Short mmCIF file of C-alpha atoms in Angstrom, two decimals:
data_model
loop_
_atom_site.label_atom_id
_atom_site.label_comp_id
_atom_site.label_asym_id
_atom_site.label_seq_id
_atom_site.Cartn_x
_atom_site.Cartn_y
_atom_site.Cartn_z
CA MET A 1 -90.11 27.26 -41.84
CA ALA A 2 -87.91 27.74 -38.86
CA ILE A 3 -84.34 28.88 -39.16
CA PHE A 4 -82.02 27.65 -36.93
CA THR A 5 -79.06 29.74 -36.28
CA ARG A 6 -76.15 28.25 -34.29
CA THR A 7 -74.67 31.07 -31.59
CA LYS A 8 -70.77 31.45 -31.10
CA PRO A 9 -69.61 29.97 -28.06
CA SER A 10 -67.73 32.51 -25.88
CA GLN A 11 -64.46 33.09 -26.23
CA ASN A 12 -63.62 32.30 -22.79
CA ARG A 13 -65.14 28.61 -23.08
CA CYS A 14 -63.43 25.63 -24.69
CA SER A 15 -65.21 22.45 -25.67
CA ALA A 16 -64.09 19.79 -23.95
CA PHE A 17 -61.95 18.36 -27.18
CA GLU A 18 -60.23 21.50 -27.45
CA LYS A 19 -59.44 21.26 -23.41
CA ARG A 20 -58.09 17.76 -23.82
CA THR A 21 -56.25 18.60 -26.87
CA LEU A 22 -54.88 21.66 -25.05
CA ARG A 23 -53.65 19.93 -21.90
CA ARG A 24 -51.95 17.13 -24.30
CA LYS A 25 -49.83 19.61 -26.08
CA MET A 26 -48.91 21.54 -22.66
CA GLU A 27 -48.03 18.10 -21.65
CA VAL A 28 -45.84 17.25 -24.43
CA GLU A 29 -44.08 20.89 -24.18
CA ASN A 30 -43.73 20.27 -20.29
CA ASP A 31 -42.01 16.69 -21.54
CA PHE A 32 -39.69 18.38 -23.71
CA ILE A 33 -38.62 20.95 -21.51
CA LYS A 34 -37.75 18.54 -18.72
CA ARG A 35 -36.02 16.25 -21.28
CA GLU A 36 -33.95 19.19 -22.28
CA ILE A 37 -32.95 20.13 -19.01
CA GLN A 38 -32.13 16.51 -18.06
CA ARG A 39 -29.97 16.46 -21.31
CA ILE A 40 -27.96 19.12 -20.70
CA ASN A 41 -27.66 18.32 -16.78
CA LEU A 42 -26.35 14.91 -18.13
CA LEU A 43 -23.99 16.56 -20.48
CA LEU A 44 -22.36 18.90 -17.64
CA THR A 45 -22.21 16.17 -15.31
CA SER A 46 -20.22 14.32 -18.07
CA LEU A 47 -17.94 17.28 -18.43
CA ILE A 48 -17.39 17.23 -14.96
CA GLU A 49 -16.39 13.82 -14.69
CA LYS A 50 -13.92 13.97 -17.63
CA ILE A 51 -12.26 17.11 -16.26
CA SER A 52 -12.03 15.45 -12.80
CA GLY A 53 -10.65 12.32 -14.42
CA ILE A 54 -8.01 14.07 -16.60
CA ASN A 55 -4.21 13.40 -15.99
CA LEU A 56 -0.95 15.16 -17.01
CA ASN A 57 -1.34 13.00 -20.41
CA SER A 58 -4.73 13.90 -21.17
CA ALA A 59 -5.26 17.02 -19.94
CA LYS A 60 -5.09 19.31 -22.93
CA SER A 61 -7.42 17.01 -25.07
CA GLY A 62 -9.90 16.92 -22.00
CA ILE A 63 -10.05 20.86 -21.80
CA GLU A 64 -10.50 21.24 -25.79
CA GLU A 65 -13.61 18.50 -25.44
CA THR A 66 -15.01 20.58 -22.58
CA ASN A 67 -14.57 23.71 -24.59
CA GLU A 68 -16.05 22.54 -27.81
CA ALA A 69 -18.90 21.17 -25.90
CA LEU A 70 -19.72 24.61 -23.96
CA LYS A 71 -19.28 26.21 -27.40
CA SER A 72 -21.96 24.01 -29.03
CA GLU A 73 -24.28 24.08 -25.94
CA PHE A 74 -24.15 27.74 -24.10
CA ASP A 75 -21.92 29.58 -27.11
CA LEU A 76 -19.10 30.07 -24.74
CA THR A 77 -15.51 28.89 -24.12
CA LEU A 78 -13.41 29.11 -20.98
CA THR A 79 -11.40 31.80 -22.90
CA ASP A 80 -15.00 33.48 -23.65
CA PHE A 81 -15.78 33.30 -19.75
CA THR A 82 -12.52 34.92 -18.75
CA GLN A 83 -12.56 37.87 -21.49
CA MET A 84 -16.37 38.83 -20.45
CA GLU A 85 -17.29 41.36 -18.32
CA ASN A 86 -18.82 40.40 -14.90
CA SER A 87 -22.14 42.21 -15.99
CA GLU A 88 -22.44 40.14 -19.20
CA PHE A 89 -21.46 37.15 -17.60
CA VAL A 90 -24.42 37.49 -14.96
CA LYS A 91 -26.35 38.15 -17.94
CA ARG A 92 -25.46 35.09 -19.59
CA ILE A 93 -25.83 32.71 -16.59
CA LYS A 94 -29.25 34.42 -15.65
CA LYS A 95 -30.83 32.75 -18.84
CA LEU A 96 -29.55 29.26 -17.36
CA HIS A 97 -31.82 26.66 -15.45
CA GLU A 98 -30.50 26.84 -11.95
CA SER A 99 -29.51 23.05 -11.77
CA HIS A 100 -27.47 24.20 -15.21
CA THR A 101 -25.87 27.11 -13.16
CA GLU A 102 -24.81 24.92 -10.26
CA LYS A 103 -23.42 22.18 -12.50
CA LEU A 104 -21.01 24.84 -14.44
CA LEU A 105 -20.11 26.05 -11.04
CA GLU A 106 -18.70 22.65 -10.56
CA LEU A 107 -17.28 22.27 -13.87
CA ILE A 108 -15.34 25.85 -13.53
CA TYR A 109 -14.29 24.29 -9.96
CA GLU A 110 -13.00 21.33 -11.63
CA ILE A 111 -11.07 23.08 -14.11
CA VAL A 112 -9.44 25.60 -11.83
CA ILE A 113 -8.15 22.38 -9.90
CA LYS A 114 -6.84 21.16 -13.31
CA THR A 115 -5.15 24.20 -14.44
CA GLU A 116 -2.57 23.62 -11.72
CA LEU A 117 -1.48 20.69 -14.21
CA PRO A 118 1.91 21.91 -16.14
CA ASP A 119 0.21 21.46 -19.38
CA LEU A 120 -2.76 24.10 -18.95
CA SER A 121 -1.41 26.62 -16.78
CA GLY A 122 -0.32 28.97 -19.21
CA ASP A 123 -3.62 28.20 -21.96
CA TYR A 124 -6.03 29.13 -19.22
CA ASN A 125 -6.05 32.13 -16.37
CA LYS A 126 -6.69 30.20 -13.48
CA MET A 127 -7.43 33.00 -11.39
CA LYS A 128 -9.75 34.69 -13.75
CA ILE A 129 -11.61 31.31 -14.29
CA ALA A 130 -11.97 31.14 -10.53
CA GLN A 131 -13.35 34.98 -10.27
CA LYS A 132 -16.02 33.45 -12.52
CA GLY A 133 -16.90 30.71 -10.37
CA ILE A 134 -17.23 33.00 -7.29
CA LEU A 135 -19.52 35.21 -9.28
CA ILE A 136 -21.80 31.97 -10.15
CA ILE A 137 -21.56 31.66 -6.38
CA ASP A 138 -22.76 35.09 -5.51
CA PHE A 139 -25.54 35.02 -8.20
CA LEU A 140 -26.73 31.48 -7.10
CA ASN A 141 -26.79 32.86 -3.14
CA GLU A 142 -28.71 35.99 -4.02
CA GLU A 143 -31.31 33.97 -6.36
CA THR A 144 -32.05 30.84 -4.75
CA ASN A 145 -33.39 29.84 -1.60
CA THR A 146 -31.34 26.97 -1.20
CA PHE A 147 -28.33 27.36 1.20
CA SER A 148 -25.50 25.07 0.04
CA ILE A 149 -22.23 23.75 2.08
CA ASN A 150 -20.69 22.46 -1.16
CA ARG A 151 -21.17 25.91 -2.70
CA MET A 152 -19.67 27.87 0.07
CA ASN A 153 -16.96 25.29 0.19
CA ILE A 154 -16.18 25.67 -3.48
CA LYS A 155 -16.22 29.48 -2.76
CA ASN A 156 -13.66 28.98 -0.05
CA ALA A 157 -11.21 27.13 -2.64
CA LEU A 158 -11.98 29.42 -5.31
CA GLN A 159 -11.03 32.57 -3.21
CA GLN A 160 -7.86 30.87 -2.27
CA CYS A 161 -7.22 30.97 -5.88
CA VAL A 162 -7.62 34.49 -6.62
#
């Protein structure tokens, strides 16, 4: 009577089924990551639109809603931005996707513009918020290969506030 033994496949080789399963799992993970990036981009875009559209009557509530959204998504508020050391702030923005950092910069720029409204001028330090915006621009210029004229225009505007 012959005895057949099954040899174990090499650790590095997978069956076709295992490869397909692994590929599908990776596609699902990539899709999830893409959806999360898009979701956060949409959130930041809506915050930018909300801030750019506020007027004297809705200024305080618009900034409060923005603070709540920033707190829930990034665990930061405008007050946290202004009180945070620059090195800690850079560590936090390094963790963000590049597109989120760009949107965050646009949001900060809109907030700096709106802090000129009488309702907000006492609550938020425009100069410190502008400095954080400039810090984000410097970070993006160092870390990305993309030159942005819009970024340079925002930097010039923010430097006038400092």
